[in-house]
Amino acid sequence: NAGVTQTPKFQVLKTGQSMTLQCAQDMNHNSMYWYRQDPGMGLRLIYYSASEGTTDKGEVPNGYNVSRLNKREFSLRLESAAPSQTSVYFCAGDQGVSGNTIYFGEGSWLTVV
Amino acid sequence: AQSVTQLDSQVPVFEEAPVELRCNYSSSVSVYLFWYVQYPNQGLQLLLKYLSGSTLVKGINGFEAEFNKSQTSFHLRKPSVHISDTAEYFCAVSDSDYKLSFGAGTTVTVRA
């Protein structure tokens, strides 16, 4: 039982390049999330998917797109990377019910130069 | 959406000493409160959560937290810390909108 798995773990991009962060969960979660973590700012929600086939913007969606490919997979795409997108990205999932525990992947460290 | 304030960004503490991490949130009719821990180079994992009932909540690794509705606080405590408790701790809150709002985090460094 892998939980929430995200790839790649580390990536260096040049400004303007594109890339996709992949996330898969085997916990039968209804909802999935992408967060970014920056020093002194905690975790900020980029996009989320309340259920298969739906996606919605979070707190900081600009410069990102997402796809909920099926119930298991939720990808995050940077179309034209910028240095301001240097961050640690976390995928997470839960049942989408108030009070539920959210489960996190181990993070993807992205550097844009 | 809720907002969460963690009052201390860094907390240095000696091994076997007690520690308290402070968390305040913006008021709402009803909230659910969480503490997550992040060990170096890892994702976040749940320490404990308050949903309803007893205001004193016990979690893993000897941590506990107390919900205080009048002060809109959810402070985390451990009576005796270990070196292995060195980590970043995040307070989080959700309400009827189930998505979590996180505080900025408190880095705990335990020294021998």
PDB file of C-alpha atoms in Angstrom:
ATOM      1  CA  ASN A   1       0.000   0.000   0.000  1.00  0.00           C
ATOM      2  CA  ALA A   2       1.990   2.989  -1.301  1.00  0.00           C
ATOM      3  CA  GLY A   3      -0.390   5.762  -0.139  1.00  0.00           C
ATOM      4  CA  VAL A   4       0.231   8.957  -2.103  1.00  0.00           C
ATOM      5  CA  THR A   5       3.094   8.788  -4.590  1.00  0.00           C
ATOM      6  CA  GLN A   6       4.429  11.744  -6.527  1.00  0.00           C
ATOM      7  CA  THR A   7       7.128  12.027  -9.179  1.00  0.00           C
ATOM      8  CA  PRO A   8       9.683  13.337  -9.838  1.00  0.00           C
ATOM      9  CA  LYS A   9      11.235  13.961  -6.443  1.00  0.00           C
ATOM     10  CA  PHE A  10      13.719  16.518  -7.759  1.00  0.00           C
ATOM     11  CA  GLN A  11      13.704  18.620 -10.916  1.00  0.00           C
ATOM     12  CA  VAL A  12      15.639  21.608 -12.237  1.00  0.00           C
ATOM     13  CA  LEU A  13      14.003  23.616 -15.004  1.00  0.00           C
ATOM     14  CA  LYS A  14      15.070  26.576 -17.068  1.00  0.00           C
ATOM     15  CA  THR A  15      12.773  29.588 -17.172  1.00  0.00           C
ATOM     16  CA  GLY A  16      10.122  29.045 -19.817  1.00  0.00           C
ATOM     17  CA  GLN A  17      10.307  25.252 -19.833  1.00  0.00           C
ATOM     18  CA  SER A  18       7.253  23.150 -19.109  1.00  0.00           C
ATOM     19  CA  MET A  19       6.853  20.092 -16.968  1.00  0.00           C
ATOM     20  CA  THR A  20       4.240  17.915 -15.292  1.00  0.00           C
ATOM     21  CA  LEU A  21       4.284  16.639 -11.740  1.00  0.00           C
ATOM     22  CA  GLN A  22       2.535  13.305 -11.425  1.00  0.00           C
ATOM     23  CA  CYS A  23       0.578  12.087  -8.419  1.00  0.00           C
ATOM     24  CA  ALA A  24      -1.172   8.803  -7.780  1.00  0.00           C
ATOM     25  CA  GLN A  25      -2.964   7.458  -4.715  1.00  0.00           C
ATOM     26  CA  ASP A  26      -4.136   3.961  -3.847  1.00  0.00           C
ATOM     27  CA  MET A  27      -6.217   4.969  -0.823  1.00  0.00           C
ATOM     28  CA  ASN A  28      -9.515   5.396  -2.734  1.00  0.00           C
ATOM     29  CA  HIS A  29      -9.569   9.117  -1.970  1.00  0.00           C
ATOM     30  CA  ASN A  30     -12.351  11.147  -3.479  1.00  0.00           C
ATOM     31  CA  SER A  31     -10.480  14.451  -3.215  1.00  0.00           C
ATOM     32  CA  MET A  32      -6.945  15.296  -4.228  1.00  0.00           C
ATOM     33  CA  TYR A  33      -4.872  18.433  -3.790  1.00  0.00           C
ATOM     34  CA  TRP A  34      -1.710  20.149  -4.903  1.00  0.00           C
ATOM     35  CA  TYR A  35       0.064  22.416  -2.427  1.00  0.00           C
ATOM     36  CA  ARG A  36       3.259  24.389  -2.592  1.00  0.00           C
ATOM     37  CA  GLN A  37       5.447  24.963   0.436  1.00  0.00           C
ATOM     38  CA  ASP A  38       7.655  28.020   0.740  1.00  0.00           C
ATOM     39  CA  PRO A  39       9.710  29.132   3.772  1.00  0.00           C
ATOM     40  CA  GLY A  40       7.651  31.083   6.289  1.00  0.00           C
ATOM     41  CA  MET A  41       4.436  30.666   4.316  1.00  0.00           C
ATOM     42  CA  GLY A  42       3.274  27.204   5.263  1.00  0.00           C
ATOM     43  CA  LEU A  43       1.394  25.232   2.635  1.00  0.00           C
ATOM     44  CA  ARG A  44      -0.727  27.043   0.099  1.00  0.00           C
ATOM     45  CA  LEU A  45      -3.329  25.305  -1.994  1.00  0.00           C
ATOM     46  CA  ILE A  46      -2.746  25.548  -5.740  1.00  0.00           C
ATOM     47  CA  TYR A  47      -5.588  23.431  -7.136  1.00  0.00           C
ATOM     48  CA  TYR A  48      -7.817  20.715  -5.870  1.00  0.00           C
ATOM     49  CA  SER A  49     -10.163  18.105  -7.228  1.00  0.00           C
ATOM     50  CA  ALA A  50     -13.193  17.371  -5.081  1.00  0.00           C
ATOM     51  CA  SER A  51     -14.029  14.289  -7.102  1.00  0.00           C
ATOM     52  CA  GLU A  52     -13.130  12.539 -10.329  1.00  0.00           C
ATOM     53  CA  GLY A  53     -13.829  14.824 -13.257  1.00  0.00           C
ATOM     54  CA  THR A  54     -13.790  18.101 -11.318  1.00  0.00           C
ATOM     55  CA  THR A  55     -11.025  20.586 -10.585  1.00  0.00           C
ATOM     56  CA  ASP A  56     -11.055  23.965  -8.866  1.00  0.00           C
ATOM     57  CA  LYS A  57      -8.625  26.757  -8.154  1.00  0.00           C
ATOM     58  CA  GLY A  58      -7.101  27.136  -4.753  1.00  0.00           C
ATOM     59  CA  GLU A  59      -5.276  30.064  -3.216  1.00  0.00           C
ATOM     60  CA  VAL A  60      -2.386  30.360  -5.705  1.00  0.00           C
ATOM     61  CA  PRO A  61      -3.421  28.873  -9.102  1.00  0.00           C
ATOM     62  CA  ASN A  62      -1.696  31.297 -11.484  1.00  0.00           C
ATOM     63  CA  GLY A  63       0.867  29.641 -13.724  1.00  0.00           C
ATOM     64  CA  TYR A  64      -0.451  26.123 -13.130  1.00  0.00           C
ATOM     65  CA  ASN A  65      -2.926  23.707 -14.653  1.00  0.00           C
ATOM     66  CA  VAL A  66      -4.187  20.376 -13.372  1.00  0.00           C
ATOM     67  CA  SER A  67      -5.790  17.224 -14.677  1.00  0.00           C
ATOM     68  CA  ARG A  68      -7.749  14.656 -12.684  1.00  0.00           C
ATOM     69  CA  LEU A  69      -7.105  11.799 -15.073  1.00  0.00           C
ATOM     70  CA  ASN A  70      -9.101   9.277 -13.058  1.00  0.00           C
ATOM     71  CA  LYS A  71      -9.835   8.695  -9.389  1.00  0.00           C
ATOM     72  CA  ARG A  72      -6.248   7.668  -8.678  1.00  0.00           C
ATOM     73  CA  GLU A  73      -4.256  10.301 -10.564  1.00  0.00           C
ATOM     74  CA  PHE A  74      -3.995  14.071 -10.303  1.00  0.00           C
ATOM     75  CA  SER A  75      -1.263  15.867 -12.252  1.00  0.00           C
ATOM     76  CA  LEU A  76       0.062  19.422 -11.980  1.00  0.00           C
ATOM     77  CA  ARG A  77       1.474  21.165 -15.035  1.00  0.00           C
ATOM     78  CA  LEU A  78       3.694  24.201 -15.291  1.00  0.00           C
ATOM     79  CA  GLU A  79       3.308  25.493 -18.846  1.00  0.00           C
ATOM     80  CA  SER A  80       6.085  28.112 -18.735  1.00  0.00           C
ATOM     81  CA  ALA A  81       8.134  27.851 -15.563  1.00  0.00           C
ATOM     82  CA  ALA A  82       9.224  30.982 -13.721  1.00  0.00           C
ATOM     83  CA  PRO A  83      11.765  31.390 -10.891  1.00  0.00           C
ATOM     84  CA  SER A  84       8.865  32.301  -8.576  1.00  0.00           C
ATOM     85  CA  GLN A  85       7.660  28.713  -8.982  1.00  0.00           C
ATOM     86  CA  THR A  86      10.766  27.369  -7.271  1.00  0.00           C
ATOM     87  CA  SER A  87       9.228  25.524  -4.376  1.00  0.00           C
ATOM     88  CA  VAL A  88       8.444  22.171  -2.813  1.00  0.00           C
ATOM     89  CA  TYR A  89       5.240  20.708  -4.162  1.00  0.00           C
ATOM     90  CA  PHE A  90       3.041  18.285  -2.264  1.00  0.00           C
ATOM     91  CA  CYS A  91       0.238  16.175  -3.565  1.00  0.00           C
ATOM     92  CA  ALA A  92      -2.355  15.033  -1.049  1.00  0.00           C
ATOM     93  CA  GLY A  93      -5.648  13.213  -0.852  1.00  0.00           C
ATOM     94  CA  ASP A  94      -8.580  12.577   1.447  1.00  0.00           C
ATOM     95  CA  GLN A  95     -12.247  11.592   1.369  1.00  0.00           C
ATOM     96  CA  GLY A  96     -13.376  15.191   0.914  1.00  0.00           C
ATOM     97  CA  VAL A  97     -15.409  15.316   4.103  1.00  0.00           C
ATOM     98  CA  SER A  98     -14.953  17.910   6.845  1.00  0.00           C
ATOM     99  CA  GLY A  99     -12.710  16.599   9.593  1.00  0.00           C
ATOM    100  CA  ASN A 100     -11.108  13.925   7.432  1.00  0.00           C
ATOM    101  CA  THR A 101      -7.383  13.324   7.688  1.00  0.00           C
ATOM    102  CA  ILE A 102      -5.471  14.417   4.605  1.00  0.00           C
ATOM    103  CA  TYR A 103      -2.573  12.227   3.472  1.00  0.00           C
ATOM    104  CA  PHE A 104       0.481  13.707   1.807  1.00  0.00           C
ATOM    105  CA  GLY A 105       3.038  12.507  -0.678  1.00  0.00           C
ATOM    106  CA  GLU A 106       6.716  12.961   0.079  1.00  0.00           C
ATOM    107  CA  GLY A 107       7.159  16.107  -1.974  1.00  0.00           C
ATOM    108  CA  SER A 108       8.747  17.247  -5.216  1.00  0.00           C
ATOM    109  CA  TRP A 109      11.589  19.758  -5.043  1.00  0.00           C
ATOM    110  CA  LEU A 110      11.447  22.044  -8.092  1.00  0.00           C
ATOM    111  CA  THR A 111      14.071  24.650  -8.925  1.00  0.00           C
ATOM    112  CA  VAL A 112      13.557  27.074 -11.809  1.00  0.00           C
ATOM    113  CA  VAL A 113      16.723  28.848 -12.947  1.00  0.00           C
TER     114      VAL A 113
ATOM    115  CA  ALA B   1     -11.718  30.645   4.409  1.00  0.00           C
ATOM    116  CA  GLN B   2     -10.145  30.278   7.798  1.00  0.00           C
ATOM    117  CA  SER B   3      -6.810  31.848   8.694  1.00  0.00           C
ATOM    118  CA  VAL B   4      -4.279  30.300  11.040  1.00  0.00           C
ATOM    119  CA  THR B   5      -1.537  32.033  13.006  1.00  0.00           C
ATOM    120  CA  GLN B   6       1.336  30.143  14.527  1.00  0.00           C
ATOM    121  CA  LEU B   7       2.850  32.530  16.982  1.00  0.00           C
ATOM    122  CA  ASP B   8       6.379  31.129  17.004  1.00  0.00           C
ATOM    123  CA  SER B   9       8.398  30.481  13.875  1.00  0.00           C
ATOM    124  CA  GLN B  10      11.310  28.812  15.711  1.00  0.00           C
ATOM    125  CA  VAL B  11      11.355  27.018  19.053  1.00  0.00           C
ATOM    126  CA  PRO B  12      14.684  25.718  20.348  1.00  0.00           C
ATOM    127  CA  VAL B  13      14.361  23.326  23.281  1.00  0.00           C
ATOM    128  CA  PHE B  14      16.607  21.028  25.260  1.00  0.00           C
ATOM    129  CA  GLU B  15      16.039  17.296  25.290  1.00  0.00           C
ATOM    130  CA  GLU B  16      13.614  16.123  28.015  1.00  0.00           C
ATOM    131  CA  ALA B  17      12.267  19.668  28.470  1.00  0.00           C
ATOM    132  CA  PRO B  18       8.599  20.482  27.783  1.00  0.00           C
ATOM    133  CA  VAL B  19       7.513  22.316  24.656  1.00  0.00           C
ATOM    134  CA  GLU B  20       4.399  24.282  23.700  1.00  0.00           C
ATOM    135  CA  LEU B  21       3.600  25.428  20.179  1.00  0.00           C
ATOM    136  CA  ARG B  22       0.948  28.093  19.908  1.00  0.00           C
ATOM    137  CA  CYS B  23      -1.777  28.261  17.285  1.00  0.00           C
ATOM    138  CA  ASN B  24      -4.672  30.676  16.875  1.00  0.00           C
ATOM    139  CA  TYR B  25      -7.332  30.641  14.172  1.00  0.00           C
ATOM    140  CA  SER B  26      -9.990  33.017  12.912  1.00  0.00           C
ATOM    141  CA  SER B  27     -13.342  32.380  14.526  1.00  0.00           C
ATOM    142  CA  SER B  28     -16.155  30.455  12.932  1.00  0.00           C
ATOM    143  CA  VAL B  29     -19.302  28.670  14.008  1.00  0.00           C
ATOM    144  CA  SER B  30     -17.586  25.317  14.079  1.00  0.00           C
ATOM    145  CA  VAL B  31     -14.122  24.255  13.059  1.00  0.00           C
ATOM    146  CA  TYR B  32     -11.989  21.184  12.842  1.00  0.00           C
ATOM    147  CA  LEU B  33      -8.415  21.589  14.017  1.00  0.00           C
ATOM    148  CA  PHE B  34      -5.297  19.654  13.159  1.00  0.00           C
ATOM    149  CA  TRP B  35      -1.606  19.474  13.930  1.00  0.00           C
ATOM    150  CA  TYR B  36       0.687  17.972  11.325  1.00  0.00           C
ATOM    151  CA  VAL B  37       4.407  17.219  11.632  1.00  0.00           C
ATOM    152  CA  GLN B  38       6.981  17.303   8.866  1.00  0.00           C
ATOM    153  CA  TYR B  39      10.293  15.568   9.456  1.00  0.00           C
ATOM    154  CA  PRO B  40      13.229  16.677   7.297  1.00  0.00           C
ATOM    155  CA  ASN B  41      12.764  15.925   3.592  1.00  0.00           C
ATOM    156  CA  GLN B  42       9.435  14.205   4.132  1.00  0.00           C
ATOM    157  CA  GLY B  43       5.777  14.923   3.620  1.00  0.00           C
ATOM    158  CA  LEU B  44       3.402  15.931   6.388  1.00  0.00           C
ATOM    159  CA  GLN B  45       1.779  13.414   8.674  1.00  0.00           C
ATOM    160  CA  LEU B  46      -1.047  13.852  11.147  1.00  0.00           C
ATOM    161  CA  LEU B  47      -0.154  14.265  14.833  1.00  0.00           C
ATOM    162  CA  LEU B  48      -3.672  14.790  16.152  1.00  0.00           C
ATOM    163  CA  LYS B  49      -6.991  16.424  15.374  1.00  0.00           C
ATOM    164  CA  TYR B  50      -9.975  17.911  17.145  1.00  0.00           C
ATOM    165  CA  LEU B  51     -13.406  17.271  15.693  1.00  0.00           C
ATOM    166  CA  SER B  52     -15.727  17.543  18.706  1.00  0.00           C
ATOM    167  CA  GLY B  53     -16.097  16.405  22.298  1.00  0.00           C
ATOM    168  CA  SER B  54     -13.287  16.606  24.831  1.00  0.00           C
ATOM    169  CA  THR B  55     -11.193  19.707  24.363  1.00  0.00           C
ATOM    170  CA  LEU B  56      -7.982  17.855  25.266  1.00  0.00           C
ATOM    171  CA  VAL B  57      -6.833  15.751  22.357  1.00  0.00           C
ATOM    172  CA  LYS B  58      -4.042  13.196  22.558  1.00  0.00           C
ATOM    173  CA  GLY B  59      -1.988  12.301  19.516  1.00  0.00           C
ATOM    174  CA  ILE B  60       0.948  10.199  18.490  1.00  0.00           C
ATOM    175  CA  ASN B  61       4.427  10.363  20.008  1.00  0.00           C
ATOM    176  CA  GLY B  62       3.201  11.802  23.335  1.00  0.00           C
ATOM    177  CA  PHE B  63       1.811  15.039  21.923  1.00  0.00           C
ATOM    178  CA  GLU B  64      -1.459  16.581  23.070  1.00  0.00           C
ATOM    179  CA  ALA B  65      -3.369  19.738  22.230  1.00  0.00           C
ATOM    180  CA  GLU B  66      -6.128  21.707  23.879  1.00  0.00           C
ATOM    181  CA  PHE B  67      -8.974  23.364  22.005  1.00  0.00           C
ATOM    182  CA  ASN B  68     -10.034  26.661  23.552  1.00  0.00           C
ATOM    183  CA  LYS B  69     -13.071  28.046  21.784  1.00  0.00           C
ATOM    184  CA  SER B  70     -13.211  31.355  23.672  1.00  0.00           C
ATOM    185  CA  GLN B  71      -9.598  32.120  22.800  1.00  0.00           C
ATOM    186  CA  THR B  72      -9.792  30.488  19.350  1.00  0.00           C
ATOM    187  CA  SER B  73      -6.619  28.585  20.118  1.00  0.00           C
ATOM    188  CA  PHE B  74      -5.320  25.057  19.657  1.00  0.00           C
ATOM    189  CA  HIS B  75      -1.920  24.881  21.336  1.00  0.00           C
ATOM    190  CA  LEU B  76       0.248  21.784  21.042  1.00  0.00           C
ATOM    191  CA  ARG B  77       2.265  20.450  23.978  1.00  0.00           C
ATOM    192  CA  LYS B  78       4.654  17.680  24.860  1.00  0.00           C
ATOM    193  CA  PRO B  79       5.904  17.269  28.448  1.00  0.00           C
ATOM    194  CA  SER B  80       9.323  15.861  27.519  1.00  0.00           C
ATOM    195  CA  VAL B  81      10.838  16.096  24.042  1.00  0.00           C
ATOM    196  CA  HIS B  82      13.347  13.831  22.328  1.00  0.00           C
ATOM    197  CA  ILE B  83      15.950  14.570  19.696  1.00  0.00           C
ATOM    198  CA  SER B  84      13.678  12.769  17.235  1.00  0.00           C
ATOM    199  CA  ASP B  85      10.993  15.449  17.741  1.00  0.00           C
ATOM    200  CA  THR B  86      13.111  17.887  15.732  1.00  0.00           C
ATOM    201  CA  ALA B  87      10.773  18.791  12.883  1.00  0.00           C
ATOM    202  CA  GLU B  88       8.451  21.446  11.521  1.00  0.00           C
ATOM    203  CA  TYR B  89       4.958  21.536  12.969  1.00  0.00           C
ATOM    204  CA  PHE B  90       1.907  22.899  11.188  1.00  0.00           C
ATOM    205  CA  CYS B  91      -1.417  23.872  12.636  1.00  0.00           C
ATOM    206  CA  ALA B  92      -4.348  23.613  10.238  1.00  0.00           C
ATOM    207  CA  VAL B  93      -8.062  24.319  10.326  1.00  0.00           C
ATOM    208  CA  SER B  94     -11.097  23.504   8.241  1.00  0.00           C
ATOM    209  CA  ASP B  95     -14.787  24.315   8.584  1.00  0.00           C
ATOM    210  CA  SER B  96     -17.808  23.318   6.530  1.00  0.00           C
ATOM    211  CA  ASP B  97     -15.612  23.946   3.502  1.00  0.00           C
ATOM    212  CA  TYR B  98     -13.502  20.854   4.105  1.00  0.00           C
ATOM    213  CA  LYS B  99     -10.304  22.207   2.590  1.00  0.00           C
ATOM    214  CA  LEU B 100      -7.516  22.862   5.051  1.00  0.00           C
ATOM    215  CA  SER B 101      -5.878  26.209   5.750  1.00  0.00           C
ATOM    216  CA  PHE B 102      -2.374  25.897   7.168  1.00  0.00           C
ATOM    217  CA  GLY B 103      -0.325  28.101   9.434  1.00  0.00           C
ATOM    218  CA  ALA B 104       3.189  29.162   8.467  1.00  0.00           C
ATOM    219  CA  GLY B 105       4.780  26.443  10.578  1.00  0.00           C
ATOM    220  CA  THR B 106       6.946  26.248  13.701  1.00  0.00           C
ATOM    221  CA  THR B 107      10.395  24.723  13.514  1.00  0.00           C
ATOM    222  CA  VAL B 108      11.293  22.808  16.656  1.00  0.00           C
ATOM    223  CA  THR B 109      14.960  22.077  17.222  1.00  0.00           C
ATOM    224  CA  VAL B 110      15.751  19.744  20.100  1.00  0.00           C
ATOM    225  CA  ARG B 111      19.271  19.949  21.505  1.00  0.00           C
ATOM    226  CA  ALA B 112      21.027  17.465  23.752  1.00  0.00           C
TER     227      ALA B 112
END
